[in-house]
Amino acid sequence: MKETEKIEIMNFDQEGYLEDGKALYETGKLVTAMADRVADEGYDAVFLMGVGGTWDELMQLEYLMNKFGDKDLEVYLIHAAEWNVMGHKRMTEKSVVLTASESGTTPEVLEACKKMKEMGVRVFAMTKPEGPIGQVVGAENCVAMASDHGSGGCEKGYYLADCFGLRLLNRRGCFPKFDLFIEQTKDIWKYMLDIRKRFEPKAEELARKYALAPYTMFIGSGALWGETILYSMCILEEMQWKRTRSITSHDFFHGTLELLEPGVPVFLYKGEDECRALDNRVEAFLRSGVTGDEDYVIIDTAEYAIPGLDDDFRVIVSPWILTVLATDRMARHYETVTKHNLKYRRYYHQFDY
Amino acid sequence: MKETEKIEIMNFDQEGYLEDGKALYETGKLVTAMADRVADEGYDAVFLMGVGGTWDELMQLEYLMNKFGDKDLEVYLIHAAEWNVMGHKRMTEKSVVLTASESGTTPEVLEACKKMKEMGVRVFAMTKPEGPIGQVVGAENCVAMASDHGSGGCEKGYYLADCFGLRLLNRRGCFPKFDLFIEQTKDIWKYMLDIRKRFEPKAEELARKYALAPYTMFIGSGALWGETILYSMCILEEMQWKRTRSITSHDFFHGTLELLEPGVPVFLYKGEDECRALDNRVEAFLRSGVTGDEDYVIIDTAEYAIPGLDDDFRVIVSPWILTVLATDRMARHYETVTKHNLKYRRYYHQFDY
């Protein structure tokens, strides 16, 4: 494949990325072993807990576990701050929680983990074992995110979370091809590099056209919805201070469509699951020309091949692909155009609240 | 109370509203009887189904049923368009669905109702019996929304939905004070008029200050979150073509806060449930002055008394109060300032999609 040749990806360490990918395969085994422990011990419900970006990231796993899971599997996506005040009526000492915190210090997650441990709930975290959250959940329940070189996107976090959730499914007889999936994604990182290379000129073009727009709309659904919010909120709002609106493909038609007019950029993220039918409806509307808005961008994960991957695994990796395109590549190019460093914050981590 | 005196409420038929309120009490009895039928026959799960505004409206009932319900009660809020492509693994022929459609024609809801009836699922609808959805679910499973004179807000829809859901709870032993609640809210409509009168000058002032703003943020949580989205999306986006951002009090701190700067209007809707602690955190941040943004508006439902209502019912009526303030009064005054008729649509119901 021509694209695997040495082509530059802006602000991106290709060798480091592949090295991290190798390490991730090993980390994935640790996470799988954690899921095995849970499956051996038994559990009544699975809680995926985050705040902001981690909440968004875990949404794809909630989707997948409901999609592939049996009728009796209970999976709940919870927001740590909300759980801290409300609790959850289905959480018992037999429940299991998966959470994540890159900094290891997220206050709401830390508070929740402490309370959960007191309740006797098993908590697993994708976080550095030496951080405050890592210390609460214990090193044996904890894996570092393993992105020493930084990928920009969330695909490696998705991979680890999926190892946990899909393994639990597998142990219930719901995702029999788990081992095959792990095998087929072992070297996926080089294809993720190819996808970056292929998208690089497009990312640059989109950033030039839209990074300075005062307001941008993002539409997604199904397995991609979490990543759609994440890019819109955690990248553009938080890191670029851009006004955005994210809306599901299904609810778009019940209000938000009225905002479309010439000059308003709209990104539609098309996925590879049942909800694609809803994405198609939005696409047809955008293409119909009735809005007069020609600034629509269709990003379809199906256009990005992963050689050697079974078709029924596409839905799982579709958010990995989108995060590579949006949260990694588009973000880097937006940063270049806006000259607004992705690390700047006005308020977050600057003040107590 | 001085406020019950004859004070003008702009574009509002006070006598008609009270008449509708009387009729609603009777309609509520029909809905309660439907819930009784369901309770007598038994059910495995309750699905609350809508799209856009009706999805938002039913969110408060999902919240209440989870709050007051026992551990084994299953309640799911589903979006009709999404259900049409995905289904739901917990729906069986023993399930029960509550939906709503003011027009009676909402295509996604109509499609879903047809499929559900074929599956043998019991479907109840707040819609006119003679409309297409009414005909599918059958007159015996259907009540008209009973707002002949139009209230502007959604409080009467909330009332009817709550009659259904709270009665189901009551029959499970979870909401023992159901009859008292119905009794204490029998004449609530006159207090809802008082609230309107009291808020009228404020609504006018807020509209003058903010109706022409290019972008406005709305923050809410708990029982108020559905109404927060509804006002932001269905009123301001759909009916006023205004750019808005609605965000929960808990997730606000994980990205969206960075958008605050002098001149950006922010509305915080404070509720009366556990999540008020999260609202308070936002309020403290807004008041701290770190953003330099002085255009924040705190609307607190707790400031609006309902004489004779037990304290533990406040959480139930808090969205009714907010809808009176926002979706009714603020919307009317925005309309006056923007000179943009709330009935105008660019695309919705204008084109097939």
XYZ file of C-alpha atoms in Angstrom:
706
model
C 0.000 0.000 0.000
C 1.457 3.299 -1.126
C 0.167 5.095 1.947
C 2.391 3.154 4.322
C 5.362 4.896 2.777
C 7.163 7.552 4.741
C 4.790 10.493 4.480
C 4.867 13.244 7.063
C 1.960 13.572 9.532
C 2.057 16.989 11.127
C 3.058 17.030 14.816
C 2.935 13.270 15.004
C 5.533 10.707 16.069
C 4.925 7.743 13.779
C 7.507 5.400 15.275
C 6.386 6.250 18.785
C 2.789 5.546 17.819
C 3.644 2.074 16.547
C 5.733 1.367 19.637
C 2.792 2.407 21.827
C 0.599 0.114 19.743
C 2.840 -2.852 20.567
C 2.785 -1.976 24.259
C -0.980 -1.603 24.082
C -1.411 -5.184 22.962
C 0.248 -6.254 26.209
C -1.779 -3.783 28.275
C -4.892 -5.147 26.589
C -4.006 -8.586 27.935
C -3.928 -7.172 31.461
C -7.348 -5.605 30.959
C -8.665 -8.855 29.527
C -7.381 -10.643 32.607
C -9.244 -8.139 34.793
C -12.439 -8.894 32.888
C -11.750 -12.590 33.372
C -11.463 -12.075 37.112
C -14.809 -10.282 37.107
C -16.397 -13.008 35.005
C -15.008 -15.682 37.346
C -16.301 -13.908 40.438
C -19.641 -12.962 38.858
C -21.361 -9.575 38.720
C -24.868 -8.178 38.564
C -24.305 -5.047 36.484
C -21.564 -3.173 34.668
C -21.157 0.560 35.148
C -19.074 2.659 32.792
C -18.192 5.860 34.576
C -16.633 9.072 33.335
C -16.966 12.832 33.181
C -16.676 14.976 30.076
C -14.343 13.288 27.606
C -14.125 9.992 29.477
C -17.914 9.830 29.681
C -18.030 10.410 25.922
C -15.346 7.797 25.334
C -17.153 5.104 27.285
C -20.373 5.722 25.377
C -19.206 3.584 22.457
C -18.678 0.668 24.831
C -22.141 1.097 26.333
C -23.475 0.980 22.779
C -21.466 -2.145 21.896
C -22.334 -4.003 25.085
C -26.023 -3.339 24.546
C -25.728 -4.292 20.893
C -23.914 -7.579 21.426
C -25.048 -8.354 24.958
C -27.782 -10.778 25.966
C -31.088 -9.553 27.284
C -30.026 -9.969 30.917
C -26.780 -8.043 30.751
C -27.120 -4.727 32.532
C -24.811 -1.939 31.361
C -25.113 1.642 32.531
C -23.122 4.680 31.476
C -22.924 6.997 34.462
C -21.504 10.457 35.020
C -19.352 10.561 38.161
C -20.591 13.986 39.329
C -24.199 12.915 38.911
C -23.604 9.574 40.592
C -21.980 11.339 43.535
C -25.254 13.110 44.294
C -27.804 10.584 42.990
C -26.262 7.146 43.238
C -27.800 4.413 41.098
C -30.486 2.040 42.254
C -28.994 -0.935 40.392
C -25.522 -0.638 41.894
C -24.746 -3.209 44.575
C -21.615 -4.728 46.083
C -21.787 -7.261 43.235
C -21.497 -4.557 40.589
C -18.403 -3.682 38.637
C -17.264 -0.265 37.471
C -14.883 0.706 34.699
C -13.597 4.253 34.705
C -10.766 6.297 33.235
C -8.759 9.377 34.060
C -5.704 10.395 32.120
C -4.549 12.853 34.778
C -5.406 10.398 37.545
C -6.807 13.263 39.582
C -10.302 14.051 38.181
C -12.034 15.147 41.403
C -15.520 13.792 40.659
C -14.129 10.417 39.596
C -11.850 10.284 42.623
C -14.758 11.005 44.960
C -16.933 8.380 43.277
C -14.190 5.738 43.375
C -13.708 6.272 47.102
C -17.420 5.872 47.793
C -17.673 2.845 45.547
C -14.775 1.138 47.272
C -16.474 1.788 50.608
C -19.614 0.149 49.212
C -17.520 -2.866 48.261
C -17.950 -2.313 44.530
C -15.100 -3.483 42.315
C -13.654 -0.532 40.422
C -11.261 -0.787 37.495
C -9.547 2.231 36.052
C -7.575 3.162 33.008
C -5.232 5.541 34.773
C -1.697 5.666 36.085
C -1.397 3.428 39.158
C 0.571 6.043 41.093
C -2.066 8.768 40.751
C -4.758 9.447 43.381
C -7.430 7.474 41.507
C -4.978 4.645 40.859
C -4.183 4.488 44.546
C -7.833 4.300 45.500
C -8.704 1.514 43.078
C -5.419 -0.320 43.691
C -2.614 -1.195 41.303
C -4.121 -4.604 40.549
C -7.288 -2.944 39.185
C -5.529 -0.354 37.164
C -3.740 0.013 33.827
C -1.868 3.010 32.483
C -3.284 4.382 29.249
C -0.032 3.472 27.501
C 0.237 6.351 25.100
C 3.726 7.473 25.997
C 4.104 9.284 22.711
C 0.595 10.719 22.557
C -1.634 9.866 19.629
C -3.901 12.871 19.736
C -6.929 10.609 19.298
C -8.705 8.344 21.757
C -8.336 5.084 19.840
C -6.033 3.513 22.380
C -8.412 4.274 25.210
C -11.196 2.772 23.105
C -9.096 -0.327 22.585
C -8.510 -0.861 26.299
C -12.108 -0.192 27.296
C -13.250 -2.562 24.561
C -10.887 -5.299 25.799
C -12.692 -5.101 29.131
C -16.257 -4.907 27.854
C -15.964 -7.270 24.922
C -14.208 -9.833 27.095
C -17.070 -9.701 29.578
C -19.428 -10.266 26.658
C -17.293 -13.123 25.433
C -17.387 -14.828 28.790
C -21.200 -14.646 28.666
C -21.183 -16.281 25.235
C -22.200 -13.063 23.502
C -19.074 -12.159 21.571
C -17.571 -15.516 20.611
C -15.001 -13.994 18.257
C -13.151 -12.076 20.974
C -9.793 -13.796 20.397
C -10.083 -13.263 16.664
C -10.861 -9.608 17.233
C -7.759 -9.171 19.393
C -5.681 -10.993 16.797
C -7.027 -8.940 13.900
C -6.463 -5.652 15.674
C -2.961 -6.515 16.885
C -1.347 -4.539 14.087
C -4.190 -2.158 13.369
C -2.014 0.779 14.375
C -0.117 0.771 11.124
C -3.431 1.045 9.265
C -4.371 3.866 11.603
C -1.202 5.577 10.387
C -2.255 4.981 6.774
C -5.644 6.509 7.527
C -3.923 9.549 9.005
C -1.741 9.927 5.940
C -4.651 9.617 3.583
C -6.738 12.117 5.543
C -3.922 14.609 6.147
C -4.581 16.846 3.104
C -8.314 16.755 3.816
C -7.767 17.705 7.474
C -5.654 20.629 6.364
C -8.264 21.728 3.837
C -11.120 21.454 6.349
C -9.206 23.409 8.956
C -8.432 26.178 6.462
C -12.061 26.373 5.486
C -13.757 26.016 8.845
C -11.434 26.509 11.819
C -12.282 30.180 12.067
C -16.050 29.733 11.665
C -17.954 31.245 14.596
C -20.279 28.241 14.978
C -20.122 24.690 13.680
C -22.561 21.800 13.837
C -21.621 18.123 14.332
C -24.025 15.268 13.680
C -23.522 11.615 14.545
C -25.254 8.505 15.846
C -24.847 4.961 17.149
C -21.276 3.908 17.929
C -19.977 7.314 16.791
C -22.161 9.526 18.950
C -19.787 9.634 21.932
C -16.858 10.602 19.723
C -19.057 13.230 18.046
C -19.691 14.934 21.393
C -16.096 14.469 22.449
C -14.700 16.258 19.424
C -17.289 18.995 19.570
C -17.017 19.603 23.317
C -13.579 18.500 24.496
C -11.608 19.568 21.470
C -13.407 22.507 19.927
C -15.136 23.981 22.980
C -12.543 23.211 25.605
C -9.308 23.376 23.645
C -10.201 25.824 20.886
C -12.937 27.912 22.549
C -15.134 27.469 19.483
C -18.926 27.495 19.585
C -20.324 24.184 18.467
C -23.539 22.227 18.445
C -23.521 18.442 18.475
C -26.770 16.692 17.719
C -27.781 13.104 16.983
C -28.806 12.139 13.469
C -32.218 11.224 14.842
C -32.931 14.389 16.787
C -31.411 16.762 14.236
C -34.745 16.900 12.410
C -36.610 18.022 15.509
C -35.248 21.503 15.921
C -31.586 21.931 15.129
C -32.063 21.682 11.365
C -33.567 25.170 11.438
C -30.108 26.604 12.182
C -28.767 25.626 8.784
C -28.209 28.460 6.387
C -25.531 29.369 3.879
C -22.161 29.636 5.584
C -22.850 27.412 8.604
C -20.400 24.488 8.594
C -22.003 21.109 9.313
C -20.071 17.902 9.815
C -21.952 14.632 9.462
C -20.096 11.634 10.843
C -21.449 8.524 9.156
C -21.027 5.264 10.992
C -21.319 1.580 10.206
C -24.165 0.346 12.352
C -27.982 0.316 12.265
C -28.034 4.059 12.823
C -26.391 4.609 9.461
C -29.953 4.709 8.080
C -30.486 7.819 10.226
C -27.194 9.325 9.033
C -28.301 8.705 5.450
C -31.466 10.672 6.060
C -29.418 13.639 7.257
C -27.063 13.285 4.315
C -29.944 13.330 1.844
C -31.289 16.449 3.506
C -27.911 18.208 3.376
C -27.385 17.235 -0.261
C -30.910 18.241 -1.289
C -29.879 21.866 -1.394
C -33.019 23.132 0.375
C -30.971 24.865 3.037
C -28.737 26.647 0.560
C -25.891 25.617 2.862
C -23.034 24.203 0.833
C -20.645 23.997 3.758
C -21.468 20.459 4.754
C -18.806 17.820 5.214
C -19.594 14.106 5.193
C -17.025 11.989 6.986
C -17.781 8.306 6.520
C -15.718 5.789 8.474
C -16.702 3.124 5.914
C -14.385 4.781 3.409
C -11.365 3.858 5.509
C -10.315 0.259 5.024
C -8.657 -1.859 7.706
C -7.099 -4.778 5.819
C -7.723 -8.168 7.371
C -10.545 -7.043 9.648
C -13.807 -8.977 9.585
C -16.830 -6.958 8.511
C -18.655 -7.527 11.778
C -15.787 -5.862 13.658
C -16.141 -2.635 11.670
C -18.717 -1.230 14.074
C -16.229 -1.632 16.931
C -13.404 0.198 15.211
C -15.568 2.885 13.596
C -15.089 5.259 16.563
C -11.347 4.502 16.508
C -11.264 5.666 12.904
C -13.318 8.762 13.622
C -11.141 9.776 16.555
C -8.073 9.498 14.342
C -9.692 11.748 11.751
C -11.315 14.283 14.063
C -9.891 14.347 17.577
C -6.377 13.774 16.295
C -5.956 15.139 12.761
C -8.609 17.821 12.472
C -7.730 19.133 15.918
C -4.039 19.483 15.017
C -4.876 21.364 11.860
C -7.448 23.572 13.553
C -4.766 24.480 16.066
C -2.443 25.536 13.267
C -5.056 27.746 11.660
C -6.483 29.271 14.833
C -2.998 29.621 16.384
C -4.745 28.632 19.601
C -2.686 26.000 21.417
C -4.758 22.916 22.265
C -3.298 23.023 25.772
C -4.584 26.505 26.684
C -7.438 26.703 29.167
C -9.168 29.766 30.496
C -10.679 28.195 33.573
C -10.311 24.422 33.628
C -7.693 23.331 36.177
C -7.022 27.038 36.777
C -9.589 27.572 39.508
C -11.291 25.491 42.159
C -15.003 24.930 41.697
C -52.345 36.857 47.258
C -51.960 40.074 45.289
C -50.697 38.282 42.229
C -53.968 36.477 41.595
C -55.503 39.819 40.769
C -56.339 40.625 37.205
C -52.952 41.374 35.723
C -52.336 41.045 32.002
C -50.154 38.212 30.706
C -49.081 38.958 27.177
C -50.671 36.759 24.488
C -52.257 34.538 27.071
C -55.862 33.519 27.664
C -56.166 33.291 31.445
C -59.753 32.068 31.609
C -59.108 29.519 28.878
C -56.092 28.273 30.768
C -58.093 27.674 33.936
C -60.860 25.977 31.960
C -58.273 23.698 30.382
C -56.932 22.998 33.843
C -60.344 21.776 34.968
C -60.673 19.570 31.903
C -57.171 18.259 32.518
C -58.125 16.930 35.918
C -60.711 14.740 34.205
C -58.286 13.712 31.466
C -55.803 12.825 34.196
C -58.351 10.385 35.580
C -58.527 8.658 32.207
C -54.751 8.375 32.119
C -54.711 7.076 35.680
C -57.257 4.441 34.647
C -54.975 3.410 31.777
C -52.115 2.978 34.231
C -54.425 0.925 36.424
C -55.224 -1.362 33.504
C -51.503 -1.832 32.907
C -50.874 -2.494 36.580
C -53.735 -5.031 36.662
C -52.453 -6.844 33.589
C -48.790 -6.640 34.637
C -45.766 -5.474 32.644
C -42.067 -6.149 32.474
C -40.779 -2.713 31.499
C -41.983 0.821 30.803
C -40.791 2.669 27.725
C -41.219 6.409 27.361
C -40.962 7.254 23.690
C -40.681 10.556 21.889
C -38.718 12.552 19.356
C -37.406 16.080 19.822
C -39.679 17.948 22.208
C -41.690 14.913 23.295
C -38.476 13.031 24.061
C -37.355 15.997 26.150
C -40.735 16.162 27.880
C -40.722 12.519 28.883
C -37.240 12.820 30.360
C -38.584 14.260 33.605
C -40.816 11.215 34.018
C -37.900 8.858 33.395
C -36.059 10.759 36.113
C -39.008 10.580 38.542
C -39.710 6.904 37.927
C -36.081 6.048 38.564
C -36.013 8.279 41.612
C -39.139 6.914 43.259
C -39.203 3.459 41.690
C -38.077 0.236 43.316
C -34.906 -1.501 42.223
C -36.756 -3.875 39.902
C -38.728 -1.288 37.978
C -37.347 -0.915 34.473
C -37.921 2.436 32.778
C -36.326 3.410 29.492
C -36.536 6.670 27.611
C -36.311 5.865 23.901
C -36.152 7.966 20.770
C -38.634 6.714 18.165
C -36.296 7.182 15.186
C -33.514 5.336 16.950
C -35.830 2.562 18.122
C -37.075 2.124 14.564
C -33.597 1.122 13.448
C -32.192 -0.428 16.651
C -35.105 -1.814 18.637
C -34.511 -2.406 22.344
C -33.412 -5.703 23.833
C -35.649 -5.326 26.905
C -38.878 -4.740 24.981
C -41.211 -7.712 24.893
C -44.928 -8.257 24.332
C -45.297 -7.657 28.081
C -43.843 -4.158 27.841
C -45.777 -0.941 27.896
C -45.046 2.250 25.976
C -46.139 5.804 26.639
C -45.720 8.284 23.829
C -47.021 11.687 22.756
C -47.610 13.639 19.584
C -49.442 16.907 19.507
C -49.914 16.849 15.735
C -50.805 13.160 15.849
C -48.728 12.626 12.719
C -45.044 12.542 13.803
C -43.707 10.073 11.224
C -41.090 8.332 13.405
C -43.568 7.878 16.255
C -46.242 6.630 13.874
C -43.854 4.069 12.391
C -42.748 2.912 15.838
C -46.329 2.602 17.113
C -47.274 0.433 14.156
C -44.337 -1.900 14.725
C -44.990 -2.042 18.459
C -48.630 -2.929 17.952
C -47.530 -5.713 15.601
C -45.205 -6.983 18.329
C -48.173 -7.022 20.717
C -46.774 -4.224 22.882
C -49.324 -2.008 24.648
C -48.924 1.574 23.471
C -50.543 4.584 25.124
C -50.444 7.997 23.554
C -51.128 11.548 24.513
C -52.513 12.593 21.150
C -55.831 13.266 19.476
C -57.681 9.988 18.988
C -58.685 10.853 15.420
C -55.112 11.425 14.205
C -52.994 8.743 12.515
C -51.122 7.847 15.723
C -54.366 7.842 17.705
C -55.890 5.451 15.196
C -52.957 3.077 15.446
C -52.930 2.926 19.232
C -56.726 2.920 19.478
C -59.070 5.401 21.131
C -59.096 3.424 24.383
C -55.296 3.936 24.730
C -55.300 7.560 23.855
C -56.041 10.939 25.441
C -56.105 14.335 23.802
C -53.565 16.785 25.239
C -56.437 18.987 26.441
C -54.927 22.373 25.869
C -57.676 23.855 23.743
C -56.558 27.350 24.560
C -52.852 26.708 24.350
C -50.663 27.372 27.378
C -47.397 27.918 25.622
C -45.653 25.708 28.158
C -45.582 21.937 28.513
C -46.937 21.702 32.043
C -50.157 20.023 31.024
C -48.321 17.378 29.050
C -46.122 16.853 32.115
C -49.206 16.481 34.259
C -50.708 13.773 32.061
C -47.469 11.858 31.638
C -46.942 12.031 35.394
C -50.448 10.691 36.060
C -49.464 7.624 34.066
C -46.002 7.083 35.498
C -46.694 8.045 39.091
C -49.787 5.859 39.137
C -47.732 2.894 37.962
C -45.319 3.661 40.791
C -48.196 3.927 43.236
C -49.535 0.536 42.228
C -46.079 -0.925 42.938
C -46.110 0.642 46.386
C -43.455 3.193 45.464
C -45.409 6.441 45.466
C -47.998 5.967 48.204
C -49.098 9.596 48.148
C -50.437 9.492 44.585
C -54.019 10.453 45.519
C -52.767 13.287 47.681
C -50.599 14.517 44.836
C -53.567 14.561 42.463
C -55.644 16.352 45.073
C -52.977 18.944 45.812
C -52.418 19.707 42.131
C -56.113 19.897 41.234
C -56.086 23.671 41.352
C -52.419 24.238 40.703
C -53.237 26.062 37.473
C -54.236 29.228 39.264
C -50.848 29.247 40.980
C -49.270 28.693 37.587
C -51.042 31.882 36.535
C -49.643 33.681 39.577
C -46.169 32.493 38.670
C -46.645 33.828 35.168
C -47.774 37.182 36.478
C -44.887 37.435 38.857
C -42.358 36.469 36.191
C -43.857 38.623 33.429
C -41.679 41.735 33.973
C -38.594 39.557 34.326
C -39.409 37.675 31.108
C -39.752 40.979 29.309
C -36.481 42.233 30.735
C -34.604 39.041 29.844
C -35.957 39.061 26.325
C -34.915 42.684 25.826
C -31.449 41.917 27.076
C -30.799 38.575 25.440
C -33.243 37.724 22.647
C -30.939 39.151 20.007
C -27.760 37.551 21.355
C -26.017 35.446 18.713
C -25.367 32.545 21.089
C -26.791 31.610 24.483
C -25.951 28.863 26.946
C -28.482 26.922 29.068
C -27.483 24.805 32.029
C -29.707 22.414 33.966
C -29.815 19.028 35.692
C -31.976 16.352 37.274
C -35.726 16.791 36.808
C -35.136 20.015 34.851
C -32.708 18.718 32.265
C -35.352 17.670 29.722
C -37.032 21.069 29.916
C -33.620 22.721 29.582
C -33.001 20.966 26.260
C -36.572 21.532 25.169
C -36.393 25.286 25.603
C -32.956 25.523 24.073
C -33.695 23.289 21.083
C -37.425 23.344 20.398
C -38.065 26.962 21.234
C -34.892 28.863 20.516
C -33.354 26.724 17.784
C -36.492 25.552 16.048
C -38.855 28.449 16.579
C -36.447 31.376 16.843
C -33.478 30.109 14.802
C -31.119 31.110 17.587
C -27.817 29.413 18.281
C -27.815 27.812 21.702
C -25.834 25.369 23.780
C -27.519 23.303 26.468
C -25.278 21.475 28.893
C -25.818 19.613 32.159
C -24.613 21.168 35.394
C -22.313 18.191 35.823
C -20.707 18.198 32.401
C -20.477 21.975 32.090
C -17.125 21.903 33.880
C -15.626 19.474 31.387
C -15.382 21.658 28.335
C -18.244 24.060 27.808
C -17.168 26.426 30.600
C -14.346 27.610 28.351
C -16.911 29.357 26.137
C -17.820 31.854 28.831
C -16.583 35.358 28.270
C -18.031 38.800 28.751
C -21.216 39.204 26.739
C -22.191 35.536 26.470
C -25.618 35.028 28.071
C -25.810 31.980 30.348
C -29.016 30.732 31.922
C -28.724 28.390 34.885
C -31.948 26.587 35.732
C -31.776 25.531 39.361
C -33.943 22.615 40.394
C -35.136 21.050 43.615
C -33.626 17.597 43.656
C -30.273 15.980 44.514
C -28.700 17.582 41.466
C -29.206 21.013 42.978
C -25.770 20.508 44.547
C -24.378 20.414 41.000
C -26.359 23.527 40.040
C -24.932 25.272 43.095
C -21.425 24.510 41.923
C -22.175 26.172 38.581
C -23.798 29.121 40.312
C -20.734 29.654 42.513
C -18.536 29.577 39.430
C -20.706 32.095 37.570
C -20.847 34.400 40.582
C -17.118 34.137 41.264
C -16.413 36.611 38.495
C -13.465 34.663 37.064
C -15.056 34.593 33.625
C -15.736 38.320 33.555
C -19.138 37.338 32.181
C -21.853 39.276 33.959
C -24.633 38.128 31.678
C -25.644 35.123 33.732
C -29.221 34.536 34.781
C -30.155 32.202 37.617
C -33.688 30.889 37.423
C -34.539 28.899 40.523
C -37.842 27.025 40.610
C -37.632 26.990 44.428
C -38.424 30.704 44.430
C -41.920 30.026 43.080
C -44.301 28.862 45.774
C -47.209 26.505 45.171
C -49.474 26.965 48.219
C -50.727 23.746 49.733
C -48.222 21.504 47.977
C -46.184 19.066 50.069
C -42.447 19.594 49.964
C -41.751 16.159 48.568
C -43.923 16.961 45.528
C -41.797 19.980 44.620
C -39.407 17.903 42.532
C -42.356 16.714 40.414
C -43.683 20.180 39.669
C -40.278 21.841 39.252
C -40.282 21.194 35.478
C -43.866 22.465 35.293
C -42.698 25.722 36.849
C -39.697 25.997 34.563
C -41.753 25.378 31.432
C -44.123 28.165 32.489
C -41.184 30.532 32.923
C -39.136 29.538 29.905
C -41.059 27.676 27.227
C -44.128 29.820 27.775
C -43.176 33.275 29.066
C -39.634 33.771 27.875
C -40.526 32.397 24.449
C -43.414 34.841 24.054
C -41.227 37.758 24.976
C -38.349 36.612 22.788
C -40.818 36.484 19.920
C -41.812 40.074 20.547
C -38.234 41.283 20.559
C -36.972 39.197 17.639
C -40.178 39.792 15.663
C -39.745 36.202 14.571
C -43.058 34.374 14.833
C -42.761 31.177 16.890
C -44.708 29.370 14.184
C -42.248 30.036 11.355
C -40.181 27.108 10.114
C -37.601 27.080 7.385
C -37.585 23.336 6.756
C -39.564 21.416 9.352
C -42.833 20.134 7.921
C -41.920 22.012 4.729
C -40.016 19.218 3.052
C -39.973 15.429 3.122
C -36.842 13.851 4.544
